[in-house]
């Protein structure tokens, strides 16, 4: 595929991906996908990330392994991105 991951920092408030850093990155780089990891029930800013990805023509992938059953702005996690990934490991539920 010829692609390499590029990392951004997390928001100190909830430890999810910093949407403003993603916004800055997609303006500078040829970003094809963004992975939003929901951590310990804290949810990424999905509405903002969805808009950033749509504007950039990039895919939004949600890692929902630690947010099973969660909702953001009334919608279930995993339904905001182009792909939602879940895991049923013991510490994930």
PDB file of N, CA and C in Angstrom:
ATOM      1  N   UNK A   1       0.808  -1.182   0.000  1.00  0.00           N
ATOM      2  CA  UNK A   1       0.000   0.000   0.000  1.00  0.00           C
ATOM      3  C   UNK A   1       0.857   1.253   0.000  1.00  0.00           C
ATOM      4  N   UNK A   2       2.056   1.197   0.517  1.00  0.00           N
ATOM      5  CA  UNK A   2       2.923   2.361   0.501  1.00  0.00           C
ATOM      6  C   UNK A   2       2.541   3.452   1.484  1.00  0.00           C
ATOM      7  N   UNK A   3       1.787   3.131   2.490  1.00  0.00           N
ATOM      8  CA  UNK A   3       1.359   4.131   3.471  1.00  0.00           C
ATOM      9  C   UNK A   3       2.066   3.892   4.800  1.00  0.00           C
ATOM     10  N   UNK A   4       2.276   4.965   5.528  1.00  0.00           N
ATOM     11  CA  UNK A   4       2.892   4.875   6.848  1.00  0.00           C
ATOM     12  C   UNK A   4       2.019   5.630   7.843  1.00  0.00           C
ATOM     13  N   UNK A   5       1.908   5.137   9.064  1.00  0.00           N
ATOM     14  CA  UNK A   5       1.103   5.857  10.058  1.00  0.00           C
ATOM     15  C   UNK A   5       1.775   7.169  10.457  1.00  0.00           C
ATOM     16  N   UNK A   6       0.950   8.157  10.708  1.00  0.00           N
ATOM     17  CA  UNK A   6       1.402   9.442  11.234  1.00  0.00           C
ATOM     18  C   UNK A   6       0.600   9.667  12.512  1.00  0.00           C
ATOM     19  N   UNK A   7       1.275   9.960  13.582  1.00  0.00           N
ATOM     20  CA  UNK A   7       0.615  10.046  14.879  1.00  0.00           C
ATOM     21  C   UNK A   7       0.332  11.489  15.277  1.00  0.00           C
ATOM     22  N   UNK A   8      -0.771  11.677  15.995  1.00  0.00           N
ATOM     23  CA  UNK A   8      -1.074  12.956  16.635  1.00  0.00           C
ATOM     24  C   UNK A   8      -1.253  12.692  18.120  1.00  0.00           C
ATOM     25  N   UNK A   9      -1.198  13.737  18.890  1.00  0.00           N
ATOM     26  CA  UNK A   9      -1.337  13.603  20.340  1.00  0.00           C
ATOM     27  C   UNK A   9      -2.810  13.452  20.717  1.00  0.00           C
ATOM     28  N   UNK A  10      -3.041  13.201  21.974  1.00  0.00           N
ATOM     29  CA  UNK A  10      -4.403  13.048  22.487  1.00  0.00           C
ATOM     30  C   UNK A  10      -4.815  14.305  23.245  1.00  0.00           C
ATOM     31  N   UNK A  11      -6.120  14.462  23.425  1.00  0.00           N
ATOM     32  CA  UNK A  11      -6.654  15.547  24.258  1.00  0.00           C
ATOM     33  C   UNK A  11      -6.355  15.207  25.711  1.00  0.00           C
ATOM     34  N   UNK A  12      -5.816  16.133  26.474  1.00  0.00           N
ATOM     35  CA  UNK A  12      -5.533  15.831  27.879  1.00  0.00           C
ATOM     36  C   UNK A  12      -6.798  15.604  28.704  1.00  0.00           C
ATOM     37  N   UNK A  13      -7.938  16.120  28.236  1.00  0.00           N
ATOM     38  CA  UNK A  13      -9.182  15.977  28.993  1.00  0.00           C
ATOM     39  C   UNK A  13      -9.721  14.553  28.991  1.00  0.00           C
ATOM     40  N   UNK A  14      -9.612  13.849  27.843  1.00  0.00           N
ATOM     41  CA  UNK A  14     -10.228  12.518  27.780  1.00  0.00           C
ATOM     42  C   UNK A  14      -9.349  11.447  27.133  1.00  0.00           C
ATOM     43  N   UNK A  15      -8.149  11.799  26.748  1.00  0.00           N
ATOM     44  CA  UNK A  15      -7.155  10.866  26.184  1.00  0.00           C
ATOM     45  C   UNK A  15      -7.562  10.257  24.841  1.00  0.00           C
ATOM     46  N   UNK A  16      -8.484  10.904  24.129  1.00  0.00           N
ATOM     47  CA  UNK A  16      -8.807  10.466  22.770  1.00  0.00           C
ATOM     48  C   UNK A  16      -8.081  11.376  21.784  1.00  0.00           C
ATOM     49  N   UNK A  17      -8.085  10.998  20.526  1.00  0.00           N
ATOM     50  CA  UNK A  17      -7.348  11.736  19.503  1.00  0.00           C
ATOM     51  C   UNK A  17      -7.756  13.214  19.494  1.00  0.00           C
ATOM     52  N   UNK A  18      -6.775  14.088  19.366  1.00  0.00           N
ATOM     53  CA  UNK A  18      -7.010  15.533  19.342  1.00  0.00           C
ATOM     54  C   UNK A  18      -7.477  15.939  17.945  1.00  0.00           C
ATOM     55  N   UNK A  19      -8.745  16.278  17.819  1.00  0.00           N
ATOM     56  CA  UNK A  19      -9.344  16.587  16.515  1.00  0.00           C
ATOM     57  C   UNK A  19      -8.671  17.776  15.842  1.00  0.00           C
ATOM     58  N   UNK A  20      -8.229  18.757  16.611  1.00  0.00           N
ATOM     59  CA  UNK A  20      -7.586  19.928  16.001  1.00  0.00           C
ATOM     60  C   UNK A  20      -6.216  19.573  15.434  1.00  0.00           C
ATOM     61  N   UNK A  21      -5.519  18.635  16.066  1.00  0.00           N
ATOM     62  CA  UNK A  21      -4.254  18.167  15.499  1.00  0.00           C
ATOM     63  C   UNK A  21      -4.504  17.374  14.223  1.00  0.00           C
ATOM     64  N   UNK A  22      -5.589  16.612  14.200  1.00  0.00           N
ATOM     65  CA  UNK A  22      -5.961  15.885  12.980  1.00  0.00           C
ATOM     66  C   UNK A  22      -6.270  16.879  11.872  1.00  0.00           C
ATOM     67  N   UNK A  23      -7.021  17.923  12.192  1.00  0.00           N
ATOM     68  CA  UNK A  23      -7.365  18.943  11.193  1.00  0.00           C
ATOM     69  C   UNK A  23      -6.092  19.553  10.579  1.00  0.00           C
ATOM     70  N   UNK A  24      -5.141  19.921  11.426  1.00  0.00           N
ATOM     71  CA  UNK A  24      -3.888  20.503  10.943  1.00  0.00           C
ATOM     72  C   UNK A  24      -3.111  19.509  10.086  1.00  0.00           C
ATOM     73  N   UNK A  25      -3.105  18.257  10.489  1.00  0.00           N
ATOM     74  CA  UNK A  25      -2.353  17.239   9.760  1.00  0.00           C
ATOM     75  C   UNK A  25      -2.929  16.982   8.374  1.00  0.00           C
ATOM     76  N   UNK A  26      -4.243  16.883   8.268  1.00  0.00           N
ATOM     77  CA  UNK A  26      -4.832  16.578   6.956  1.00  0.00           C
ATOM     78  C   UNK A  26      -4.655  17.734   5.978  1.00  0.00           C
ATOM     79  N   UNK A  27      -4.403  18.931   6.488  1.00  0.00           N
ATOM     80  CA  UNK A  27      -4.135  20.065   5.608  1.00  0.00           C
ATOM     81  C   UNK A  27      -2.712  20.040   5.079  1.00  0.00           C
ATOM     82  N   UNK A  28      -1.806  19.340   5.776  1.00  0.00           N
ATOM     83  CA  UNK A  28      -0.397  19.296   5.395  1.00  0.00           C
ATOM     84  C   UNK A  28      -0.006  18.008   4.679  1.00  0.00           C
ATOM     85  N   UNK A  29      -0.651  16.925   5.001  1.00  0.00           N
ATOM     86  CA  UNK A  29      -0.270  15.600   4.507  1.00  0.00           C
ATOM     87  C   UNK A  29      -1.366  15.020   3.617  1.00  0.00           C
ATOM     88  N   UNK A  30      -1.012  13.997   2.879  1.00  0.00           N
ATOM     89  CA  UNK A  30      -1.967  13.272   2.042  1.00  0.00           C
ATOM     90  C   UNK A  30      -2.565  12.133   2.874  1.00  0.00           C
ATOM     91  N   UNK A  31      -3.436  12.485   3.797  1.00  0.00           N
ATOM     92  CA  UNK A  31      -4.023  11.521   4.734  1.00  0.00           C
ATOM     93  C   UNK A  31      -5.151  10.761   4.047  1.00  0.00           C
ATOM     94  N   UNK A  32      -5.108   9.443   4.138  1.00  0.00           N
ATOM     95  CA  UNK A  32      -6.140   8.598   3.534  1.00  0.00           C
ATOM     96  C   UNK A  32      -7.140   8.070   4.550  1.00  0.00           C
ATOM     97  N   UNK A  33      -6.729   7.986   5.824  1.00  0.00           N
ATOM     98  CA  UNK A  33      -7.622   7.466   6.863  1.00  0.00           C
ATOM     99  C   UNK A  33      -7.206   8.017   8.217  1.00  0.00           C
ATOM    100  N   UNK A  34      -8.191   8.144   9.090  1.00  0.00           N
ATOM    101  CA  UNK A  34      -7.978   8.569  10.472  1.00  0.00           C
ATOM    102  C   UNK A  34      -8.581   7.492  11.363  1.00  0.00           C
ATOM    103  N   UNK A  35      -7.816   7.054  12.364  1.00  0.00           N
ATOM    104  CA  UNK A  35      -8.318   6.074  13.320  1.00  0.00           C
ATOM    105  C   UNK A  35      -8.631   6.803  14.625  1.00  0.00           C
ATOM    106  N   UNK A  36      -9.893   6.792  14.999  1.00  0.00           N
ATOM    107  CA  UNK A  36     -10.334   7.401  16.253  1.00  0.00           C
ATOM    108  C   UNK A  36     -10.516   6.289  17.275  1.00  0.00           C
ATOM    109  N   UNK A  37      -9.711   6.322  18.326  1.00  0.00           N
ATOM    110  CA  UNK A  37      -9.770   5.295  19.365  1.00  0.00           C
ATOM    111  C   UNK A  37     -10.548   5.848  20.553  1.00  0.00           C
ATOM    112  N   UNK A  38     -11.635   5.170  20.890  1.00  0.00           N
ATOM    113  CA  UNK A  38     -12.384   5.509  22.099  1.00  0.00           C
ATOM    114  C   UNK A  38     -11.725   4.740  23.239  1.00  0.00           C
ATOM    115  N   UNK A  39     -11.369   5.439  24.311  1.00  0.00           N
ATOM    116  CA  UNK A  39     -10.585   4.801  25.356  1.00  0.00           C
ATOM    117  C   UNK A  39     -11.326   4.797  26.698  1.00  0.00           C
ATOM    118  N   UNK A  40     -11.499   3.625  27.267  1.00  0.00           N
ATOM    119  CA  UNK A  40     -12.139   3.462  28.587  1.00  0.00           C
ATOM    120  C   UNK A  40     -13.476   4.181  28.687  1.00  0.00           C
ATOM    121  N   UNK A  41     -14.252   4.126  27.620  1.00  0.00           N
ATOM    122  CA  UNK A  41     -15.570   4.754  27.605  1.00  0.00           C
ATOM    123  C   UNK A  41     -15.564   6.220  27.219  1.00  0.00           C
ATOM    124  N   UNK A  42     -14.391   6.849  27.147  1.00  0.00           N
ATOM    125  CA  UNK A  42     -14.293   8.242  26.687  1.00  0.00           C
ATOM    126  C   UNK A  42     -14.333   8.224  25.161  1.00  0.00           C
ATOM    127  N   UNK A  43     -15.187   9.051  24.594  1.00  0.00           N
ATOM    128  CA  UNK A  43     -15.413   9.018  23.153  1.00  0.00           C
ATOM    129  C   UNK A  43     -14.713  10.169  22.451  1.00  0.00           C
ATOM    130  N   UNK A  44     -14.150   9.860  21.289  1.00  0.00           N
ATOM    131  CA  UNK A  44     -13.526  10.888  20.458  1.00  0.00           C
ATOM    132  C   UNK A  44     -14.593  11.858  19.955  1.00  0.00           C
ATOM    133  N   UNK A  45     -14.175  13.027  19.512  1.00  0.00           N
ATOM    134  CA  UNK A  45     -15.094  14.037  18.973  1.00  0.00           C
ATOM    135  C   UNK A  45     -15.528  13.612  17.571  1.00  0.00           C
ATOM    136  N   UNK A  46     -16.487  12.724  17.521  1.00  0.00           N
ATOM    137  CA  UNK A  46     -16.848  12.075  16.266  1.00  0.00           C
ATOM    138  C   UNK A  46     -17.442  13.018  15.238  1.00  0.00           C
ATOM    139  N   UNK A  47     -18.255  13.963  15.652  1.00  0.00           N
ATOM    140  CA  UNK A  47     -18.832  14.893  14.682  1.00  0.00           C
ATOM    141  C   UNK A  47     -17.748  15.736  14.022  1.00  0.00           C
ATOM    142  N   UNK A  48     -16.796  16.199  14.817  1.00  0.00           N
ATOM    143  CA  UNK A  48     -15.699  17.010  14.287  1.00  0.00           C
ATOM    144  C   UNK A  48     -14.812  16.164  13.381  1.00  0.00           C
ATOM    145  N   UNK A  49     -14.437  14.974  13.842  1.00  0.00           N
ATOM    146  CA  UNK A  49     -13.576  14.098  13.041  1.00  0.00           C
ATOM    147  C   UNK A  49     -14.258  13.679  11.743  1.00  0.00           C
ATOM    148  N   UNK A  50     -15.553  13.416  11.801  1.00  0.00           N
ATOM    149  CA  UNK A  50     -16.290  13.044  10.595  1.00  0.00           C
ATOM    150  C   UNK A  50     -16.243  14.175   9.571  1.00  0.00           C
ATOM    151  N   UNK A  51     -16.454  15.402  10.011  1.00  0.00           N
ATOM    152  CA  UNK A  51     -16.397  16.549   9.098  1.00  0.00           C
ATOM    153  C   UNK A  51     -15.002  16.750   8.524  1.00  0.00           C
ATOM    154  N   UNK A  52     -13.976  16.600   9.355  1.00  0.00           N
ATOM    155  CA  UNK A  52     -12.594  16.733   8.888  1.00  0.00           C
ATOM    156  C   UNK A  52     -12.305  15.692   7.814  1.00  0.00           C
ATOM    157  N   UNK A  53     -12.673  14.449   8.082  1.00  0.00           N
ATOM    158  CA  UNK A  53     -12.403  13.364   7.134  1.00  0.00           C
ATOM    159  C   UNK A  53     -13.168  13.554   5.832  1.00  0.00           C
ATOM    160  N   UNK A  54     -14.414  13.933   5.915  1.00  0.00           N
ATOM    161  CA  UNK A  54     -15.205  14.157   4.700  1.00  0.00           C
ATOM    162  C   UNK A  54     -14.595  15.262   3.847  1.00  0.00           C
ATOM    163  N   UNK A  55     -14.187  16.348   4.495  1.00  0.00           N
ATOM    164  CA  UNK A  55     -13.587  17.470   3.767  1.00  0.00           C
ATOM    165  C   UNK A  55     -12.278  17.075   3.096  1.00  0.00           C
ATOM    166  N   UNK A  56     -11.530  16.171   3.742  1.00  0.00           N
ATOM    167  CA  UNK A  56     -10.228  15.756   3.221  1.00  0.00           C
ATOM    168  C   UNK A  56     -10.317  14.548   2.301  1.00  0.00           C
ATOM    169  N   UNK A  57     -11.491  13.952   2.179  1.00  0.00           N
ATOM    170  CA  UNK A  57     -11.626  12.742   1.379  1.00  0.00           C
ATOM    171  C   UNK A  57     -10.948  11.543   2.016  1.00  0.00           C
ATOM    172  N   UNK A  58     -10.899  11.534   3.345  1.00  0.00           N
ATOM    173  CA  UNK A  58     -10.249  10.450   4.083  1.00  0.00           C
ATOM    174  C   UNK A  58     -11.304   9.587   4.772  1.00  0.00           C
ATOM    175  N   UNK A  59     -10.956   8.341   5.002  1.00  0.00           N
ATOM    176  CA  UNK A  59     -11.827   7.432   5.737  1.00  0.00           C
ATOM    177  C   UNK A  59     -11.706   7.702   7.238  1.00  0.00           C
ATOM    178  N   UNK A  60     -12.810   7.530   7.953  1.00  0.00           N
ATOM    179  CA  UNK A  60     -12.803   7.586   9.414  1.00  0.00           C
ATOM    180  C   UNK A  60     -13.049   6.175   9.923  1.00  0.00           C
ATOM    181  N   UNK A  61     -12.097   5.666  10.691  1.00  0.00           N
ATOM    182  CA  UNK A  61     -12.188   4.330  11.271  1.00  0.00           C
ATOM    183  C   UNK A  61     -12.311   4.497  12.784  1.00  0.00           C
ATOM    184  N   UNK A  62     -13.335   3.887  13.360  1.00  0.00           N
ATOM    185  CA  UNK A  62     -13.538   3.967  14.806  1.00  0.00           C
ATOM    186  C   UNK A  62     -13.087   2.675  15.476  1.00  0.00           C
ATOM    187  N   UNK A  63     -12.194   2.791  16.452  1.00  0.00           N
ATOM    188  CA  UNK A  63     -11.820   1.669  17.306  1.00  0.00           C
ATOM    189  C   UNK A  63     -12.724   1.747  18.532  1.00  0.00           C
ATOM    190  N   UNK A  64     -13.749   0.919  18.539  1.00  0.00           N
ATOM    191  CA  UNK A  64     -14.797   0.969  19.572  1.00  0.00           C
ATOM    192  C   UNK A  64     -14.623  -0.101  20.639  1.00  0.00           C
ATOM    193  N   UNK A  65     -13.462  -0.750  20.688  1.00  0.00           N
ATOM    194  CA  UNK A  65     -13.267  -1.889  21.576  1.00  0.00           C
ATOM    195  C   UNK A  65     -13.519  -1.553  23.042  1.00  0.00           C
ATOM    196  N   UNK A  66     -13.248  -0.315  23.450  1.00  0.00           N
ATOM    197  CA  UNK A  66     -13.457   0.060  24.849  1.00  0.00           C
ATOM    198  C   UNK A  66     -14.657   0.991  25.017  1.00  0.00           C
ATOM    199  N   UNK A  67     -15.572   0.944  24.057  1.00  0.00           N
ATOM    200  CA  UNK A  67     -16.758   1.810  24.135  1.00  0.00           C
ATOM    201  C   UNK A  67     -18.016   1.091  23.669  1.00  0.00           C
ATOM    202  N   UNK A  68     -18.045  -0.228  23.804  1.00  0.00           N
ATOM    203  CA  UNK A  68     -19.199  -1.005  23.362  1.00  0.00           C
ATOM    204  C   UNK A  68     -20.477  -0.468  24.001  1.00  0.00           C
ATOM    205  N   UNK A  69     -21.469  -0.182  23.164  1.00  0.00           N
ATOM    206  CA  UNK A  69     -22.748   0.334  23.641  1.00  0.00           C
ATOM    207  C   UNK A  69     -22.784   1.834  23.839  1.00  0.00           C
ATOM    208  N   UNK A  70     -21.652   2.496  23.605  1.00  0.00           N
ATOM    209  CA  UNK A  70     -21.589   3.941  23.812  1.00  0.00           C
ATOM    210  C   UNK A  70     -22.352   4.727  22.759  1.00  0.00           C
ATOM    211  N   UNK A  71     -22.707   5.938  23.130  1.00  0.00           N
ATOM    212  CA  UNK A  71     -23.403   6.854  22.213  1.00  0.00           C
ATOM    213  C   UNK A  71     -22.702   8.203  22.243  1.00  0.00           C
ATOM    214  N   UNK A  72     -22.648   8.820  21.078  1.00  0.00           N
ATOM    215  CA  UNK A  72     -22.116  10.171  20.953  1.00  0.00           C
ATOM    216  C   UNK A  72     -23.156  10.984  20.199  1.00  0.00           C
ATOM    217  N   UNK A  73     -23.637  12.046  20.808  1.00  0.00           N
ATOM    218  CA  UNK A  73     -24.674  12.901  20.204  1.00  0.00           C
ATOM    219  C   UNK A  73     -25.872  12.069  19.745  1.00  0.00           C
ATOM    220  N   UNK A  74     -26.242  11.067  20.548  1.00  0.00           N
ATOM    221  CA  UNK A  74     -27.422  10.263  20.263  1.00  0.00           C
ATOM    222  C   UNK A  74     -27.219   9.109  19.302  1.00  0.00           C
ATOM    223  N   UNK A  75     -26.040   8.998  18.708  1.00  0.00           N
ATOM    224  CA  UNK A  75     -25.760   7.894  17.775  1.00  0.00           C
ATOM    225  C   UNK A  75     -24.778   6.924  18.400  1.00  0.00           C
ATOM    226  N   UNK A  76     -24.954   5.663  18.090  1.00  0.00           N
ATOM    227  CA  UNK A  76     -24.054   4.627  18.601  1.00  0.00           C
ATOM    228  C   UNK A  76     -22.649   4.794  18.033  1.00  0.00           C
ATOM    229  N   UNK A  77     -21.657   4.519  18.895  1.00  0.00           N
ATOM    230  CA  UNK A  77     -20.295   4.483  18.387  1.00  0.00           C
ATOM    231  C   UNK A  77     -20.199   3.356  17.370  1.00  0.00           C
ATOM    232  N   UNK A  78     -19.346   3.536  16.407  1.00  0.00           N
ATOM    233  CA  UNK A  78     -19.223   2.573  15.318  1.00  0.00           C
ATOM    234  C   UNK A  78     -20.060   2.945  14.116  1.00  0.00           C
ATOM    235  N   UNK A  79     -21.011   3.880  14.300  1.00  0.00           N
ATOM    236  CA  UNK A  79     -21.867   4.293  13.180  1.00  0.00           C
ATOM    237  C   UNK A  79     -21.448   5.639  12.593  1.00  0.00           C
ATOM    238  N   UNK A  80     -20.474   6.284  13.190  1.00  0.00           N
ATOM    239  CA  UNK A  80     -20.028   7.590  12.704  1.00  0.00           C
ATOM    240  C   UNK A  80     -19.007   7.458  11.579  1.00  0.00           C
ATOM    241  N   UNK A  81     -18.158   6.483  11.687  1.00  0.00           N
ATOM    242  CA  UNK A  81     -17.080   6.336  10.718  1.00  0.00           C
ATOM    243  C   UNK A  81     -17.485   5.486   9.531  1.00  0.00           C
ATOM    244  N   UNK A  82     -16.539   5.352   8.618  1.00  0.00           N
ATOM    245  CA  UNK A  82     -16.736   4.465   7.473  1.00  0.00           C
ATOM    246  C   UNK A  82     -16.623   3.012   7.902  1.00  0.00           C
ATOM    247  N   UNK A  83     -15.966   2.799   9.037  1.00  0.00           N
ATOM    248  CA  UNK A  83     -15.759   1.454   9.566  1.00  0.00           C
ATOM    249  C   UNK A  83     -15.693   1.548  11.086  1.00  0.00           C
ATOM    250  N   UNK A  84     -16.404   0.673  11.763  1.00  0.00           N
ATOM    251  CA  UNK A  84     -16.338   0.584  13.220  1.00  0.00           C
ATOM    252  C   UNK A  84     -15.794  -0.775  13.602  1.00  0.00           C
ATOM    253  N   UNK A  85     -14.793  -0.806  14.474  1.00  0.00           N
ATOM    254  CA  UNK A  85     -14.138  -2.045  14.868  1.00  0.00           C
ATOM    255  C   UNK A  85     -14.424  -2.293  16.348  1.00  0.00           C
ATOM    256  N   UNK A  86     -14.891  -3.497  16.661  1.00  0.00           N
ATOM    257  CA  UNK A  86     -15.212  -3.880  18.035  1.00  0.00           C
ATOM    258  C   UNK A  86     -14.402  -5.111  18.419  1.00  0.00           C
ATOM    259  N   UNK A  87     -14.211  -5.307  19.718  1.00  0.00           N
ATOM    260  CA  UNK A  87     -13.514  -6.466  20.243  1.00  0.00           C
ATOM    261  C   UNK A  87     -14.248  -6.919  21.490  1.00  0.00           C
ATOM    262  N   UNK A  88     -14.237  -8.209  21.748  1.00  0.00           N
ATOM    263  CA  UNK A  88     -14.951  -8.737  22.907  1.00  0.00           C
ATOM    264  C   UNK A  88     -14.011  -9.322  23.947  1.00  0.00           C
ATOM    265  N   UNK A  89     -12.790  -8.808  24.010  1.00  0.00           N
ATOM    266  CA  UNK A  89     -11.853  -9.247  25.026  1.00  0.00           C
ATOM    267  C   UNK A  89     -12.366  -8.901  26.415  1.00  0.00           C
ATOM    268  N   UNK A  90     -11.971  -9.663  27.430  1.00  0.00           N
ATOM    269  CA  UNK A  90     -12.478  -9.509  28.783  1.00  0.00           C
ATOM    270  C   UNK A  90     -12.350  -8.117  29.367  1.00  0.00           C
ATOM    271  N   UNK A  91     -11.239  -7.431  29.118  1.00  0.00           N
ATOM    272  CA  UNK A  91     -11.075  -6.094  29.690  1.00  0.00           C
ATOM    273  C   UNK A  91     -11.733  -5.017  28.840  1.00  0.00           C
ATOM    274  N   UNK A  92     -12.277  -5.380  27.709  1.00  0.00           N
ATOM    275  CA  UNK A  92     -12.883  -4.410  26.802  1.00  0.00           C
ATOM    276  C   UNK A  92     -14.351  -4.161  27.097  1.00  0.00           C
ATOM    277  N   UNK A  93     -15.010  -5.087  27.766  1.00  0.00           N
ATOM    278  CA  UNK A  93     -16.454  -4.968  27.967  1.00  0.00           C
ATOM    279  C   UNK A  93     -16.813  -4.269  29.245  1.00  0.00           C
TER     280      UNK A  93
END
